[in-house]
CSV table of C-alpha atoms in Angstrom, one decimal:
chain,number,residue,atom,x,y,z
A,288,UNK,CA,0.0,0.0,0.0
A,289,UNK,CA,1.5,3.2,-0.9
A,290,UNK,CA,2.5,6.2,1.1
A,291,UNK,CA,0.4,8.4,-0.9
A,292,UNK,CA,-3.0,7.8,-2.1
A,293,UNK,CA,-4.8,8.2,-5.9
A,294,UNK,CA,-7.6,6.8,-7.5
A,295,UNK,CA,-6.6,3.9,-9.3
A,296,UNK,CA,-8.6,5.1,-12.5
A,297,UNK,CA,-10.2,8.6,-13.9
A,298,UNK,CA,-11.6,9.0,-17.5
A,299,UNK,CA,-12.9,11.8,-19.7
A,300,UNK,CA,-13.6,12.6,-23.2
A,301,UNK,CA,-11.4,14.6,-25.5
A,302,UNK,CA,-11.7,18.4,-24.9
A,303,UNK,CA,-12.7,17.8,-21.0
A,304,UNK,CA,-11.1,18.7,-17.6
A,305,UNK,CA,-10.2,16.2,-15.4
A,306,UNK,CA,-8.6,15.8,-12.3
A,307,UNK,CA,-6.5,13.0,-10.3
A,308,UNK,CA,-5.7,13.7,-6.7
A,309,UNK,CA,-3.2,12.5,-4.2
A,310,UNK,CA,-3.6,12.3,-0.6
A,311,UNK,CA,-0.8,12.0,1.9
A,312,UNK,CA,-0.5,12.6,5.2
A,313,UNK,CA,1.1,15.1,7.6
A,314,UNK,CA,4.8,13.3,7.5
A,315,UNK,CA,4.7,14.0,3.5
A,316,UNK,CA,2.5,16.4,1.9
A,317,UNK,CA,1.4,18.4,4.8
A,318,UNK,CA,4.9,18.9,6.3
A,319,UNK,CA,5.5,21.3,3.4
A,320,UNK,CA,7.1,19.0,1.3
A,321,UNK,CA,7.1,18.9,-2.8
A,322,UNK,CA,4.9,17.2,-4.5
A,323,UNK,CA,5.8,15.9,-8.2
A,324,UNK,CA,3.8,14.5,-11.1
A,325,UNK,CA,5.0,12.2,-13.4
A,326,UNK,CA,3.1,10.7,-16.8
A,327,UNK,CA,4.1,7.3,-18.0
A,328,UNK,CA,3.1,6.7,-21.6
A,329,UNK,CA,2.4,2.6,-22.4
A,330,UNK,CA,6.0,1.0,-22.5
A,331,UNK,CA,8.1,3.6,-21.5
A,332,UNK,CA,9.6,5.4,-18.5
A,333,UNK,CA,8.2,8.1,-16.5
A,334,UNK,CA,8.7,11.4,-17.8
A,335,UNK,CA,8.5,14.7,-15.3
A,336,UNK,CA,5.0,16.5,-15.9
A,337,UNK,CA,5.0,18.7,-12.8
A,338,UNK,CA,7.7,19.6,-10.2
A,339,UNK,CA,7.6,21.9,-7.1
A,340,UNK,CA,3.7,21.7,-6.5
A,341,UNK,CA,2.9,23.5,-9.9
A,342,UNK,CA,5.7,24.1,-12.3
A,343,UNK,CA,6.2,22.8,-15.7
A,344,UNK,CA,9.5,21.7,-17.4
A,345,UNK,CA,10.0,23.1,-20.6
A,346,UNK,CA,8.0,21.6,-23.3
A,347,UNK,CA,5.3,20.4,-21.6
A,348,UNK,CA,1.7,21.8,-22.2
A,349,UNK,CA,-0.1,24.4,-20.0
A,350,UNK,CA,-3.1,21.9,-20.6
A,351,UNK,CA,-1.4,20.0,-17.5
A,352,UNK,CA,-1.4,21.8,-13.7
A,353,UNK,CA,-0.5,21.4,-10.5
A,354,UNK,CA,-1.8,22.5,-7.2
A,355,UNK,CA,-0.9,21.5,-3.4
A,356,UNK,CA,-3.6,22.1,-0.3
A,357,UNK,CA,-3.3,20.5,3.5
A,358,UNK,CA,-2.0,17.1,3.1
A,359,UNK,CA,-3.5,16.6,-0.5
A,360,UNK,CA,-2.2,17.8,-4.3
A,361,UNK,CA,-3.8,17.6,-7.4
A,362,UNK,CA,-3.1,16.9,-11.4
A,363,UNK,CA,-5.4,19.0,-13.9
A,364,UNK,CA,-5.6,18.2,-17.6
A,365,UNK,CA,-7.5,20.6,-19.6
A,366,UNK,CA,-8.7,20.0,-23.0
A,367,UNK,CA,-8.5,15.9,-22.7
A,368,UNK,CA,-6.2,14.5,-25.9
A,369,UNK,CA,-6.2,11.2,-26.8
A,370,UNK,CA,-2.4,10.8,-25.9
A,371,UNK,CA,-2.9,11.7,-22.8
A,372,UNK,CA,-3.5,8.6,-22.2
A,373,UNK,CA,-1.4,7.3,-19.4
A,374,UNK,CA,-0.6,6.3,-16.1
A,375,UNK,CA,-0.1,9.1,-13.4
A,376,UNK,CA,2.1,9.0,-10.8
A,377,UNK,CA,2.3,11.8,-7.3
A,378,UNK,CA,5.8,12.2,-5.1
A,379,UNK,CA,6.5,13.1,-2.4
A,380,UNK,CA,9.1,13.3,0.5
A,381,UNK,CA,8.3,11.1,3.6
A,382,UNK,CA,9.8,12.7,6.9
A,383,UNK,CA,8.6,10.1,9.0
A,384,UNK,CA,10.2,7.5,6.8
A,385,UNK,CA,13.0,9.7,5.4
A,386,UNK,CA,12.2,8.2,1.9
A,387,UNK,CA,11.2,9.7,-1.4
A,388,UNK,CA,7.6,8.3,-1.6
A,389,UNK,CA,5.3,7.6,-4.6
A,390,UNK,CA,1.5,7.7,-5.3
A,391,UNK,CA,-0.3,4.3,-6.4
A,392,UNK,CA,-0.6,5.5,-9.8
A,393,UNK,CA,-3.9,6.5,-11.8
A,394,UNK,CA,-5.3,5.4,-15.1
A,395,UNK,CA,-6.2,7.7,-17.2
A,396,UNK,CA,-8.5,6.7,-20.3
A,397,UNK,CA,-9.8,9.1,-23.0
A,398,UNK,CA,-13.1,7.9,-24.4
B,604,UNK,CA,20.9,16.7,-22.3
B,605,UNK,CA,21.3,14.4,-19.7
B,606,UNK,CA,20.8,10.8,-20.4
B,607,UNK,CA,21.2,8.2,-18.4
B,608,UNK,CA,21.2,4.4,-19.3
B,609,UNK,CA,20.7,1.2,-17.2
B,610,UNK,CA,22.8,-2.3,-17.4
B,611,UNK,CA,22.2,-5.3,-15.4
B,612,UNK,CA,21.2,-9.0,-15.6
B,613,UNK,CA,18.1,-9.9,-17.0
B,614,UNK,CA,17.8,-12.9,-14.9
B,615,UNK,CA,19.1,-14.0,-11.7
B,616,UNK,CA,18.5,-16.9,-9.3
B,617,UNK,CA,16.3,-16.6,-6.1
B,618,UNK,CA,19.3,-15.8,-3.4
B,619,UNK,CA,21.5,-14.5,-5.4
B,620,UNK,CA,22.6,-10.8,-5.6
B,621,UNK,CA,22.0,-8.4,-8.1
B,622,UNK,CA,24.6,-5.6,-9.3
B,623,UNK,CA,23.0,-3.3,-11.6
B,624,UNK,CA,24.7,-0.4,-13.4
B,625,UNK,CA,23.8,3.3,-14.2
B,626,UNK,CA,25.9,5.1,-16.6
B,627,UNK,CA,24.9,8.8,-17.3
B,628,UNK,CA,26.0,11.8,-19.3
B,629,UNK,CA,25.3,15.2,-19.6
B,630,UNK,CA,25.8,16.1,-15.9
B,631,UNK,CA,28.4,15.4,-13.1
B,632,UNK,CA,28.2,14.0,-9.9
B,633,UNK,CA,30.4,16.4,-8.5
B,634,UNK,CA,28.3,19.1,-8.9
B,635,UNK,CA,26.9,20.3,-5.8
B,636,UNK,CA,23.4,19.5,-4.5
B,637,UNK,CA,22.9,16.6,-7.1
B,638,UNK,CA,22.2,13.4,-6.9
B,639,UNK,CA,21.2,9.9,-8.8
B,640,UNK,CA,18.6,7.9,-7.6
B,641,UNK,CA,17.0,3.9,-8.2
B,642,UNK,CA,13.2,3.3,-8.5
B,643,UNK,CA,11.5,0.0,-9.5
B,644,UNK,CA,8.5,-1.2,-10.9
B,645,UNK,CA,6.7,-4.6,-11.0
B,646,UNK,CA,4.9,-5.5,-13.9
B,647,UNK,CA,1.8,-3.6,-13.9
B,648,UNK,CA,2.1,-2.4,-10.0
B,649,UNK,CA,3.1,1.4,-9.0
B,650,UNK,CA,6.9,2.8,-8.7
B,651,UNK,CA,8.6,2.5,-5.6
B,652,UNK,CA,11.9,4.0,-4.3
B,653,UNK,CA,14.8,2.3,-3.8
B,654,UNK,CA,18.5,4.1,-3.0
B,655,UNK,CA,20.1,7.2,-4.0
B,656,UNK,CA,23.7,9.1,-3.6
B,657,UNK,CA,24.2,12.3,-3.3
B,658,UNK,CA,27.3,14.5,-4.8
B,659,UNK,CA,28.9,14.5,-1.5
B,660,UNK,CA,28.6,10.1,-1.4
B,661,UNK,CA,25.5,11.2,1.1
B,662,UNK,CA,23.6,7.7,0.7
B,663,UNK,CA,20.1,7.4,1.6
B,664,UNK,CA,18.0,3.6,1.6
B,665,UNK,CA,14.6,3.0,1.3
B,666,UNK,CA,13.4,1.4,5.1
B,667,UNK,CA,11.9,-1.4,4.4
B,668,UNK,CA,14.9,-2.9,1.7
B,669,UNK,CA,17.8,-0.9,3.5
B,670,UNK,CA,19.5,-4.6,4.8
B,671,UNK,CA,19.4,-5.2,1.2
B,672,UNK,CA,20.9,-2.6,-0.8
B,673,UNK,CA,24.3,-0.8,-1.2
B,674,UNK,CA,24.6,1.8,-3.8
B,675,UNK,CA,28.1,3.4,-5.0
B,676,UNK,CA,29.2,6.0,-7.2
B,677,UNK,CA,32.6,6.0,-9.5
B,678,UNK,CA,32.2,10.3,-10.2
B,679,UNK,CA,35.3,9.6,-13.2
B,680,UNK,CA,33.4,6.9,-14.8
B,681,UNK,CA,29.9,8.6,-14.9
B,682,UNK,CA,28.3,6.1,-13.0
B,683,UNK,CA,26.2,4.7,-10.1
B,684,UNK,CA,26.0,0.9,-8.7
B,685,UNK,CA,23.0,-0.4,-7.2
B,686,UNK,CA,23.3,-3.7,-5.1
B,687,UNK,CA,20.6,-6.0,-4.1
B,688,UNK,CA,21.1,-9.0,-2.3
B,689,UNK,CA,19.1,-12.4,-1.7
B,690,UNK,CA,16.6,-11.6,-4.6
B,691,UNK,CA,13.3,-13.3,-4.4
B,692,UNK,CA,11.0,-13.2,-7.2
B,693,UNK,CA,9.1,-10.4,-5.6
B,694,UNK,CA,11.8,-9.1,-7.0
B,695,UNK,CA,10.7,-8.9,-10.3
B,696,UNK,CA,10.9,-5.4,-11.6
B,697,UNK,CA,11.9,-3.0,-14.1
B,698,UNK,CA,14.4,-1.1,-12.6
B,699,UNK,CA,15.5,2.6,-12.9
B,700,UNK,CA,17.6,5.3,-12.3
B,701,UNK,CA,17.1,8.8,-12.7
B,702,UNK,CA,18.9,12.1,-11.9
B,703,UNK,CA,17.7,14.6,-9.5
B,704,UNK,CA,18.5,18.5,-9.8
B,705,UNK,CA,19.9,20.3,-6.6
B,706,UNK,CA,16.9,21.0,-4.2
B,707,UNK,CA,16.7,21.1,-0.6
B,708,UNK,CA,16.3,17.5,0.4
B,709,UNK,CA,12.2,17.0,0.5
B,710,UNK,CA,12.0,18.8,-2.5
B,711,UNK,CA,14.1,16.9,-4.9
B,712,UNK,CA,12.1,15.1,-8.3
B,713,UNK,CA,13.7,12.6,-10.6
B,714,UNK,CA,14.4,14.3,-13.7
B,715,UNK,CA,15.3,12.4,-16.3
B,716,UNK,CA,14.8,8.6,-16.1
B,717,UNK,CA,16.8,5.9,-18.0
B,718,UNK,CA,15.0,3.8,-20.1
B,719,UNK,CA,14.7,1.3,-17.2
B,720,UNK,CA,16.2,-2.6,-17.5
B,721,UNK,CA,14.1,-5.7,-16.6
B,722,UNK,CA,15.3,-8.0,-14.0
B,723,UNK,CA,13.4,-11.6,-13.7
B,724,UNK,CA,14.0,-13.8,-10.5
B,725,UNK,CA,13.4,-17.2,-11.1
B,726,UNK,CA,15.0,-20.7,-10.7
């Protein structure tokens, strides 16, 4: 069971908004630390998508957003694609554990 | 660009160890505040961290596989050695490594990822 919580699946259709949370706990997310979202395409490794709460690495869309509150963050997509689909992973930094920490992973499917 | 590349084994016996290589270009491990990092993943189940070594040889374990691990860095060669011992076939994993920027520790990411190598443990 993983440190940080997300749904296991979200879906939308192309051109919608949707939104995958993470929930973690006052030892990660709450105690200030980062959070970090990564997208991992079908086959491949996970590529950086969000870093420091809510900025982008060069290249990637403004379609995707960040955004940290209490002990939970969130993943926006705007304006759904169809190669957006992808598994979606949050982390974080555990202080309890002293070890980077990683969400469950979501699902996402465009219809 | 930074790049970084995995070697290994792709299959090793239950109980034996596995020594798995990360070579890496485009930054140095010198460099203040950096540091490389190993994550794996079994098929179809979440990531999960496993080691990383900071510039300064600063080496940090994951809790729960900390009796398990060891992880090196040669700075002239451009690259970092990840040790596991007694593998199981829980085991089983695609493993990576990845490079993280200079950030206060609790804010570090892993930015970029090596294509990641598959290790199978079975008899």
């Amino acid at each position: 069971q993983s440190v940080l919580t997300q749904p296991p699946s979200v879906s939308g259709a192309p051109g919608q908004r949707v939104t995958i949370s993470c929930t973690g706990s006052s030892s990660n997310i709450g105690a200030t630390y980062a959070v970090h979202w990564y997208q991992q395409l079908p086959g491949t490794a996970p590529k950086l998508l969000i870093y420091g709460n809510r900025n982008r690495p060069s290249g990637v869309p403004d379609r995707f957003s960040g955004s940290k509150s209490g002990t939970s963050a969130s993943l926006a997509i705007t304006g759904l694609q169809a190669e957006d689909e992808a598994d979606y992973y949050c982390q974080s930094y555990d202080s309890s554990l002293s070890a980077w920490v990683f969400g469950g992973g979501t699902k996402l499917t465009v219809l | 660009q930074i790049t970084l590349k995995e070697s290994g084994p792709t299959l090793v016996k239950p109980t034996q160890t596995l020594t798995l290589t990360c070579s890496f270009s485009g930054f140095s491990l010198s460099t203040s505040g950096v540091a490389v990092g190993w994550i794996r993943q079994p098929p179809g189940k979440a990531l999960e961290w496993l080691a990383l070594i900071y510039w300064d040889d600063d080496k940090r374990y994951s809790p729960s596989l900390k009796r398990r691990l060891t992880i090196t860095k040669d700075t002239s060669k451009n690259q970092v050695v990840l040790t596991m011992t007694n593998l199981d076939p829980v085991d089983t994993a695609t493993y990576y490594c990845a490079h993280l920027p200079a950030a206060d520790t609790g804010w570090n990411w892993f930015d970029p990822w090596g294509q990641g190598t598959l290790v199978i443990v079975s008899s």
